[in-house]
Amino acid sequence: PGSWNMKRRESTSGSLSSMPYDEWPRTGLTPARPGTESSADETPHDETAQDAEATAAAVRTLQSLVYEALATHFSYPPLARQNGWQGEVRLGMHIEPSGEIRRIHVLASSGYGILDRAALRSLKAVGRVPRAVELLRGSGFDLVLPVRYRLLDG
């Protein structure tokens, strides 16, 4: 995962960046397997360290794909920019095996409703991440996506 800086003509611009995988809340990493109830805190007994590492890499890739798609729809509300409002919105979502993004919701507010609503609108505008289909291998997945609104000089 990396950072995306939204280039704009204004002197300040928005920034969309990710949080390192090891800092994600465990509840945001719950794979949704058909017919099972799973919890991120319940590690299957047969999961090896190699399997866990492969899963972590797949989650990072999936998050990067969603960020890439979100970057084209990301907006920093002008009112928030004018007032210097910044913050991080943590969005939860379910990605269907088809790559469609469903059940988008705010897990943690930025503290500014305008930023929270802009993040929701931007992610809803993505709708589907076709490149995620191969990665999902027929299973849906629940994902947490931190969306940071940060004003940059320049």
Short mmCIF file of N, CA, C and O in Angstrom, two decimals, residues 84-133:
data_model
loop_
_atom_site.label_atom_id
_atom_site.label_comp_id
_atom_site.label_asym_id
_atom_site.label_seq_id
_atom_site.Cartn_x
_atom_site.Cartn_y
_atom_site.Cartn_z
N GLY A 84 -9.91 24.14 6.54
CA GLY A 84 -8.75 23.41 7.05
C GLY A 84 -9.10 22.11 7.76
O GLY A 84 -8.34 21.62 8.58
N TRP A 85 -10.27 21.54 7.43
CA TRP A 85 -10.70 20.31 8.09
C TRP A 85 -9.98 19.12 7.49
O TRP A 85 -9.96 18.92 6.28
N GLN A 86 -9.39 18.32 8.37
CA GLN A 86 -8.66 17.13 7.97
C GLN A 86 -9.08 15.97 8.87
O GLN A 86 -9.61 16.20 9.95
N GLY A 87 -8.83 14.78 8.43
CA GLY A 87 -9.13 13.63 9.27
C GLY A 87 -9.08 12.34 8.48
O GLY A 87 -8.86 12.33 7.27
N GLU A 88 -9.30 11.26 9.20
CA GLU A 88 -9.30 9.94 8.59
C GLU A 88 -10.66 9.28 8.80
O GLU A 88 -11.15 9.22 9.93
N VAL A 89 -11.24 8.82 7.71
CA VAL A 89 -12.50 8.07 7.74
C VAL A 89 -12.14 6.61 7.53
O VAL A 89 -11.41 6.29 6.59
N ARG A 90 -12.61 5.74 8.38
CA ARG A 90 -12.37 4.30 8.19
C ARG A 90 -13.66 3.69 7.64
O ARG A 90 -14.66 3.64 8.35
N LEU A 91 -13.58 3.27 6.39
CA LEU A 91 -14.75 2.69 5.74
C LEU A 91 -14.67 1.17 5.78
O LEU A 91 -13.61 0.59 5.56
N GLY A 92 -15.80 0.55 6.03
CA GLY A 92 -15.92 -0.90 5.95
C GLY A 92 -16.72 -1.23 4.70
O GLY A 92 -17.57 -0.43 4.27
N MET A 93 -16.43 -2.36 4.11
CA MET A 93 -17.15 -2.77 2.90
C MET A 93 -17.04 -4.27 2.73
O MET A 93 -16.20 -4.92 3.34
N HIS A 94 -17.91 -4.79 1.87
CA HIS A 94 -17.83 -6.19 1.47
C HIS A 94 -17.59 -6.18 -0.04
O HIS A 94 -18.30 -5.50 -0.77
N ILE A 95 -16.58 -6.92 -0.47
CA ILE A 95 -16.31 -7.03 -1.89
C ILE A 95 -16.79 -8.40 -2.34
O ILE A 95 -16.34 -9.43 -1.84
N GLU A 96 -17.74 -8.39 -3.24
CA GLU A 96 -18.34 -9.62 -3.77
C GLU A 96 -17.33 -10.35 -4.66
O GLU A 96 -16.40 -9.74 -5.17
N PRO A 97 -17.54 -11.66 -4.89
CA PRO A 97 -16.65 -12.40 -5.79
C PRO A 97 -16.56 -11.77 -7.18
O PRO A 97 -15.55 -11.91 -7.87
N SER A 98 -17.59 -11.03 -7.58
CA SER A 98 -17.62 -10.36 -8.88
C SER A 98 -16.82 -9.05 -8.87
O SER A 98 -16.68 -8.40 -9.91
N GLY A 99 -16.31 -8.66 -7.70
CA GLY A 99 -15.58 -7.41 -7.57
C GLY A 99 -16.46 -6.23 -7.19
O GLY A 99 -15.96 -5.12 -6.97
N GLU A 100 -17.77 -6.46 -7.10
CA GLU A 100 -18.68 -5.38 -6.71
C GLU A 100 -18.49 -5.03 -5.24
O GLU A 100 -18.35 -5.91 -4.40
N ILE A 101 -18.52 -3.74 -4.96
CA ILE A 101 -18.36 -3.25 -3.59
C ILE A 101 -19.75 -3.03 -3.01
O ILE A 101 -20.56 -2.29 -3.56
N ARG A 102 -20.03 -3.70 -1.91
CA ARG A 102 -21.34 -3.63 -1.25
C ARG A 102 -21.16 -3.30 0.23
O ARG A 102 -20.07 -3.36 0.76
N ARG A 103 -22.28 -3.01 0.86
CA ARG A 103 -22.34 -2.77 2.32
C ARG A 103 -21.26 -1.79 2.79
O ARG A 103 -20.55 -2.04 3.76
N ILE A 104 -21.17 -0.66 2.09
CA ILE A 104 -20.20 0.37 2.46
C ILE A 104 -20.74 1.15 3.66
O ILE A 104 -21.89 1.56 3.65
N HIS A 105 -19.92 1.31 4.67
CA HIS A 105 -20.34 2.02 5.86
C HIS A 105 -19.14 2.64 6.57
O HIS A 105 -18.00 2.21 6.37
N VAL A 106 -19.40 3.64 7.38
CA VAL A 106 -18.35 4.29 8.17
C VAL A 106 -18.14 3.50 9.44
O VAL A 106 -19.06 3.29 10.23
N LEU A 107 -16.91 3.05 9.64
CA LEU A 107 -16.54 2.35 10.87
C LEU A 107 -16.06 3.34 11.92
O LEU A 107 -16.29 3.16 13.11
N ALA A 108 -15.33 4.36 11.46
CA ALA A 108 -14.84 5.40 12.36
C ALA A 108 -14.87 6.72 11.62
O ALA A 108 -14.35 6.83 10.51
N SER A 109 -15.48 7.69 12.22
CA SER A 109 -15.65 9.01 11.62
C SER A 109 -14.35 9.81 11.67
O SER A 109 -13.52 9.63 12.56
N SER A 110 -14.23 10.72 10.73
CA SER A 110 -13.11 11.66 10.70
C SER A 110 -13.33 12.76 11.74
O SER A 110 -12.41 13.51 12.04
N GLY A 111 -14.55 12.86 12.22
CA GLY A 111 -14.91 13.96 13.10
C GLY A 111 -15.64 15.06 12.34
O GLY A 111 -16.14 16.00 12.93
N TYR A 112 -15.68 14.92 11.01
CA TYR A 112 -16.36 15.89 10.15
C TYR A 112 -17.29 15.12 9.23
O TYR A 112 -16.84 14.36 8.37
N GLY A 113 -18.58 15.33 9.40
CA GLY A 113 -19.57 14.64 8.58
C GLY A 113 -19.36 14.85 7.09
O GLY A 113 -19.57 13.94 6.29
N ILE A 114 -18.92 16.04 6.72
CA ILE A 114 -18.71 16.34 5.30
C ILE A 114 -17.62 15.46 4.70
O ILE A 114 -17.72 15.01 3.56
N LEU A 115 -16.57 15.17 5.48
CA LEU A 115 -15.50 14.28 5.00
C LEU A 115 -15.99 12.84 4.96
O LEU A 115 -15.68 12.10 4.00
N ASP A 116 -16.74 12.43 5.96
CA ASP A 116 -17.28 11.07 6.00
C ASP A 116 -18.18 10.82 4.80
O ASP A 116 -18.06 9.80 4.12
N ARG A 117 -19.08 11.79 4.52
CA ARG A 117 -20.00 11.63 3.38
C ARG A 117 -19.26 11.64 2.05
O ARG A 117 -19.59 10.88 1.14
N ALA A 118 -18.23 12.46 1.94
CA ALA A 118 -17.44 12.50 0.69
C ALA A 118 -16.73 11.17 0.46
O ALA A 118 -16.69 10.68 -0.67
N ALA A 119 -16.19 10.58 1.52
CA ALA A 119 -15.52 9.29 1.39
C ALA A 119 -16.52 8.21 0.96
O ALA A 119 -16.23 7.39 0.08
N LEU A 120 -17.70 8.20 1.58
CA LEU A 120 -18.74 7.23 1.21
C LEU A 120 -19.15 7.40 -0.25
O LEU A 120 -19.24 6.42 -1.00
N ARG A 121 -19.40 8.65 -0.66
CA ARG A 121 -19.80 8.92 -2.05
C ARG A 121 -18.72 8.46 -3.03
O ARG A 121 -19.01 7.86 -4.06
N SER A 122 -17.47 8.75 -2.70
CA SER A 122 -16.37 8.38 -3.59
C SER A 122 -16.26 6.87 -3.75
O SER A 122 -16.10 6.36 -4.86
N LEU A 123 -16.38 6.14 -2.64
CA LEU A 123 -16.27 4.69 -2.73
C LEU A 123 -17.49 4.09 -3.44
O LEU A 123 -17.36 3.15 -4.23
N LYS A 124 -18.68 4.65 -3.17
CA LYS A 124 -19.87 4.16 -3.88
C LYS A 124 -19.75 4.39 -5.37
O LYS A 124 -20.22 3.58 -6.17
N ALA A 125 -19.11 5.48 -5.77
CA ALA A 125 -18.93 5.78 -7.20
C ALA A 125 -18.03 4.74 -7.88
O ALA A 125 -18.15 4.51 -9.08
N VAL A 126 -17.15 4.11 -7.13
CA VAL A 126 -16.28 3.07 -7.70
C VAL A 126 -17.15 1.91 -8.17
O VAL A 126 -16.99 1.42 -9.29
N GLY A 127 -18.05 1.46 -7.31
CA GLY A 127 -18.99 0.40 -7.67
C GLY A 127 -18.42 -0.99 -7.78
O GLY A 127 -18.88 -1.92 -7.14
N ARG A 128 -17.37 -1.14 -8.57
CA ARG A 128 -16.83 -2.48 -8.83
C ARG A 128 -15.33 -2.38 -9.10
O ARG A 128 -14.88 -1.42 -9.71
N VAL A 129 -14.59 -3.37 -8.65
CA VAL A 129 -13.15 -3.45 -8.89
C VAL A 129 -12.91 -4.75 -9.67
O VAL A 129 -12.69 -5.81 -9.09
N PRO A 130 -12.98 -4.67 -11.01
CA PRO A 130 -12.87 -5.88 -11.83
C PRO A 130 -11.57 -6.66 -11.61
O PRO A 130 -11.58 -7.89 -11.64
N ARG A 131 -10.49 -5.96 -11.34
CA ARG A 131 -9.20 -6.64 -11.16
C ARG A 131 -9.15 -7.45 -9.87
O ARG A 131 -8.24 -8.26 -9.67
N ALA A 132 -10.14 -7.28 -8.99
CA ALA A 132 -10.18 -8.03 -7.74
C ALA A 132 -10.73 -9.45 -7.93
O ALA A 132 -10.51 -10.32 -7.09
N VAL A 133 -11.43 -9.69 -9.03
CA VAL A 133 -12.10 -10.98 -9.25
C VAL A 133 -11.12 -12.15 -9.15
O VAL A 133 -11.38 -13.13 -8.45
#
